[in-house]
């Protein structure tokens, strides 16, 4: 079967040749699919508005040796609410980079696809930073990298008091006594570690009920980003962009 149909979300796009695009599609059935959309940048192409980052669509594809070809694309959702807002766009690009980094090709990625879809929808209506914090911990849990937060990852004693630390290298929370055992550990509040646990299980339909202070969201980001980067074994480029947006806004 050379032809196949699948539902997917475009998580990476690059222009190719005069009028083509090569995209990475996250699908539920086949994981990551690399495909070319020929002629989609021509002014009259029907695919023109569809072959974009974050488009959720039903794709008809033709299987190639290294690259599949998009024959048809029926858009389901374009996530215009994300595209029209630079902040939301930056967070969505970060989510797409993580999805691209962790998804694999050639096998079902049902849960990852569902997480991506739900979080993109949430990004259009909810606090984008909170959605991103939830996404980070959920993708880690799905990939089997849920950090150890029950007790100290180093000595096993209970995490108590208000102050703790988080070690990306050891993959979890550290008690006050062990916080010096990893010089790169992030000093954090116990509240942030508890909130991480809560976010990993929270019903996404009830996200609006959660009230996190700006400081708490920042703290969780400072814990999770180095952790994810280490699991991904690379620097997350779109995280730098979010950082630079935030500093422009703070200075303006
Ligand atoms: Zn300890």
Coordinates of C-alpha atoms and ligand atoms in Angstrom, one line a residue:
X1 CA 0.0 0.0 0.0
X2 CA 1.8 3.1 -1.3
X3 CA -1.1 5.4 -0.6
X4 CA -2.4 6.1 2.9
X5 CA -4.5 8.5 4.9
X6 CA -3.8 9.8 8.3
X7 CA -4.7 12.5 10.7
X8 CA -1.8 14.7 11.9
X9 CA -0.4 18.0 13.1
X10 CA 2.4 19.8 11.3
X11 CA 5.2 20.3 13.8
X12 CA 8.0 21.4 11.5
X13 CA 8.2 23.2 8.2
X14 CA 10.9 24.2 5.9
X15 CA 10.8 25.7 2.4
X16 CA 12.3 23.6 -0.3
X17 CA 13.1 24.4 -3.9
X18 CA 11.1 27.2 -5.6
X19 CA 7.6 26.4 -4.4
X20 CA 7.7 23.2 -2.2
X21 CA 7.8 22.6 1.5
X22 CA 9.1 19.7 3.5
X23 CA 7.2 19.1 6.7
X24 CA 7.2 16.9 9.7
X25 CA 3.8 15.6 10.7
X26 CA 3.0 14.1 14.0
X27 CA 0.4 11.4 13.5
X28 CA -1.4 9.1 15.9
X29 CA -0.9 6.0 13.8
X30 CA 2.6 6.3 12.3
X31 CA 4.4 8.6 14.7
X32 CA 6.5 11.2 12.9
X33 CA 6.1 11.4 9.1
X34 CA 8.4 13.4 6.9
X35 CA 6.7 14.6 3.8
X36 CA 7.0 17.0 0.9
X37 CA 4.2 19.2 -0.3
X38 CA 5.0 20.0 -3.9
X39 CA 4.0 23.4 -5.3
X40 CA 2.3 24.5 -2.0
X41 CA 3.9 27.9 -2.1
X42 CA 2.6 28.7 -5.6
X43 CA 0.0 31.6 -5.3
X44 CA -2.8 29.4 -6.7
X45 CA -2.1 26.3 -4.8
X46 CA -5.0 25.0 -2.8
X47 CA -2.6 23.7 -0.1
X48 CA -1.0 27.2 0.3
X49 CA -2.7 28.2 3.5
X50 CA -2.7 24.6 4.9
X51 CA 0.9 23.6 4.8
X52 CA 1.9 25.6 7.9
X53 CA 3.2 25.0 11.3
X54 CA 0.4 23.6 13.7
X55 CA -2.1 22.8 11.0
X56 CA -4.2 19.9 12.2
X57 CA -5.5 18.0 9.1
X58 CA -6.4 14.8 7.4
X59 CA -3.6 14.0 5.0
X60 CA -3.5 11.7 2.0
X61 CA 0.1 10.6 1.4
X62 CA 2.1 8.6 -1.0
X63 CA 4.9 6.6 0.6
X64 CA 8.4 7.3 -0.7
X65 CA 11.7 5.8 0.1
X66 CA 12.9 8.6 2.4
X67 CA 10.2 11.2 2.0
X68 CA 6.4 10.8 1.6
X69 CA 4.4 13.1 -0.7
X70 CA 1.3 14.9 0.5
X71 CA -1.3 14.3 -2.2
X72 CA -4.2 15.9 -0.4
X73 CA -4.7 17.8 2.8
X74 CA -8.1 18.5 4.4
X75 CA -7.7 21.1 7.2
X76 CA -9.5 20.5 10.5
X77 CA -8.0 23.3 12.5
X78 CA -5.5 26.0 11.7
X79 CA -5.1 27.4 15.2
X80 CA -5.4 31.0 14.0
X81 CA -5.6 32.1 17.7
X82 CA -2.0 31.0 18.1
X83 CA -0.7 32.5 14.9
X84 CA -2.1 35.9 15.7
X85 CA -0.3 36.3 19.0
X86 CA 3.4 36.4 19.3
X87 CA 3.5 35.0 22.8
X88 CA 1.3 32.1 22.0
X89 CA 3.2 31.5 18.8
X90 CA 6.5 31.3 20.8
X91 CA 5.1 28.8 23.3
X92 CA 3.6 26.7 20.5
X93 CA 6.9 26.7 18.6
X94 CA 8.6 25.4 21.8
X95 CA 6.0 22.7 22.2
X96 CA 6.5 21.7 18.5
X97 CA 10.3 21.5 19.1
X98 CA 9.8 19.2 22.0
X99 CA 7.3 17.0 20.0
X100 CA 9.8 16.8 17.1
X101 CA 12.5 15.9 19.5
X102 CA 10.7 13.1 21.4
X103 CA 8.4 11.6 18.8
X104 CA 9.6 8.6 16.8
X105 CA 8.8 7.5 13.3
X106 CA 7.1 4.3 12.2
X107 CA 5.1 3.5 15.3
X108 CA 1.9 4.7 16.9
X109 CA 2.1 7.8 19.0
X110 CA -1.5 8.0 20.1
X111 CA -1.0 9.6 23.5
X112 CA 1.6 12.1 22.3
X113 CA -0.6 13.1 19.4
X114 CA -3.6 13.6 21.8
X115 CA -1.4 15.6 24.2
X116 CA -0.2 17.9 21.4
X117 CA -3.7 18.4 20.1
X118 CA -5.2 19.2 23.5
X119 CA -2.4 21.6 24.4
X120 CA -2.6 23.5 21.1
X121 CA -6.3 24.0 21.7
X122 CA -5.6 25.1 25.3
X123 CA -2.9 27.5 24.0
X124 CA -5.6 29.4 22.0
X125 CA -7.7 30.1 25.1
X126 CA -5.8 29.7 28.3
X127 CA -2.7 31.3 29.8
X128 CA 0.0 30.1 27.4
X129 CA 2.7 29.9 30.0
X130 CA 0.6 27.6 32.2
X131 CA -0.3 25.4 29.3
X132 CA 3.4 25.1 28.5
X133 CA 4.3 24.2 32.1
X134 CA 1.6 21.5 32.0
X135 CA 2.8 20.3 28.6
X136 CA 6.4 20.0 29.8
X137 CA 5.6 17.7 32.7
X138 CA 3.1 15.7 30.7
X139 CA 5.4 15.0 27.8
X140 CA 8.1 13.9 30.3
X141 CA 5.7 11.5 32.0
X142 CA 4.6 10.1 28.6
X143 CA 8.2 9.5 27.6
X144 CA 8.9 7.7 30.8
X145 CA 11.0 10.6 32.3
X146 CA 8.6 11.7 35.0
X147 CA 11.0 13.2 37.6
X148 CA 11.3 11.6 41.0
X149 CA 9.4 13.9 43.4
X150 CA 8.3 11.5 46.2
X151 CA 11.4 11.8 48.3
X152 CA 15.1 12.9 47.9
X153 CA 16.4 11.3 44.7
X154 CA 19.9 11.1 46.3
X155 CA 19.4 9.8 49.9
X156 CA 15.7 8.8 49.9
X157 CA 14.8 10.8 52.9
X158 CA 11.5 12.7 52.8
X159 CA 11.4 16.1 51.1
X160 CA 10.4 18.4 53.9
X161 CA 10.5 22.1 54.8
X162 CA 9.9 24.9 52.4
X163 CA 13.2 24.8 50.5
X164 CA 14.4 22.1 48.2
X165 CA 16.4 21.6 45.1
X166 CA 16.0 19.8 41.8
X167 CA 18.8 17.9 40.0
X168 CA 18.4 17.4 36.2
X169 CA 21.3 15.0 36.2
X170 CA 19.8 12.8 39.0
X171 CA 16.3 13.3 37.7
X172 CA 14.4 14.6 40.8
X173 CA 14.1 16.6 44.0
X174 CA 16.9 16.8 46.5
X175 CA 16.6 17.4 50.3
X176 CA 18.4 20.3 51.9
X177 CA 21.3 18.1 53.0
X178 CA 21.9 16.7 49.5
X179 CA 21.3 19.9 47.5
X180 CA 25.1 20.4 47.3
X181 CA 25.7 17.0 45.8
X182 CA 24.9 18.3 42.4
X183 CA 26.5 21.8 41.8
X184 CA 24.1 22.4 38.9
X185 CA 21.0 21.6 40.9
X186 CA 18.3 24.4 40.8
X187 CA 17.3 25.7 44.3
X188 CA 13.6 25.8 44.4
X189 CA 10.6 25.8 46.8
X190 CA 8.9 22.7 48.0
X191 CA 5.7 24.3 46.6
X192 CA 7.1 24.1 43.0
X193 CA 7.9 20.4 43.4
X194 CA 4.5 19.7 44.7
X195 CA 2.9 21.7 41.9
X196 CA 4.9 19.7 39.4
X197 CA 3.3 16.5 40.8
X198 CA -0.1 18.1 40.7
X199 CA 0.3 19.2 37.0
X200 CA 1.4 15.7 36.0
X201 CA -2.1 14.4 37.0
X202 CA -4.3 17.4 36.6
X203 CA -7.5 17.1 34.5
X204 CA -6.7 19.3 31.5
X205 CA -10.3 20.2 31.1
X206 CA -10.1 21.9 34.4
X207 CA -6.9 23.9 33.8
X208 CA -8.7 27.2 34.3
X209 CA -9.3 26.3 37.9
X210 CA -5.5 26.2 38.7
X211 CA -4.1 29.5 39.9
X212 CA -0.3 29.7 39.7
X213 CA 1.6 32.9 40.5
X214 CA 4.0 34.2 37.9
X215 CA 6.8 33.3 40.2
X216 CA 5.6 29.7 40.5
X217 CA 5.3 29.3 36.7
X218 CA 8.8 30.7 36.3
X219 CA 10.2 28.4 39.0
X220 CA 8.7 25.3 37.4
X221 CA 10.1 26.4 34.0
X222 CA 13.5 26.8 35.5
X223 CA 13.3 23.3 36.8
X224 CA 11.9 21.6 33.8
X225 CA 13.7 23.3 30.9
X226 CA 17.3 22.1 31.8
X227 CA 15.8 18.7 32.7
X228 CA 14.0 18.3 29.3
X229 CA 17.1 19.7 27.5
X230 CA 19.2 17.0 29.2
X231 CA 16.7 14.2 28.2
X232 CA 16.6 15.5 24.7
X233 CA 20.4 15.8 24.7
X234 CA 20.3 19.1 23.0
X235 CA 19.7 22.8 23.6
X236 CA 16.1 23.8 23.0
X237 CA 16.4 26.8 20.7
X238 CA 12.8 28.0 20.9
X239 CA 13.1 28.3 24.7
X240 CA 15.8 31.1 24.1
X241 CA 13.2 32.9 22.0
X242 CA 10.6 32.9 24.7
X243 CA 13.3 34.2 27.1
X244 CA 14.2 37.0 24.8
X245 CA 10.5 37.9 24.3
X246 CA 10.0 38.1 28.1
X247 CA 13.0 40.3 28.5
X248 CA 11.8 42.7 25.8
X249 CA 8.4 42.9 27.5
X250 CA 10.0 43.5 30.9
X251 CA 12.1 46.3 29.6
X252 CA 9.3 47.8 27.6
Ligands
LIG1 ZN1 18.9 13.8 50.4

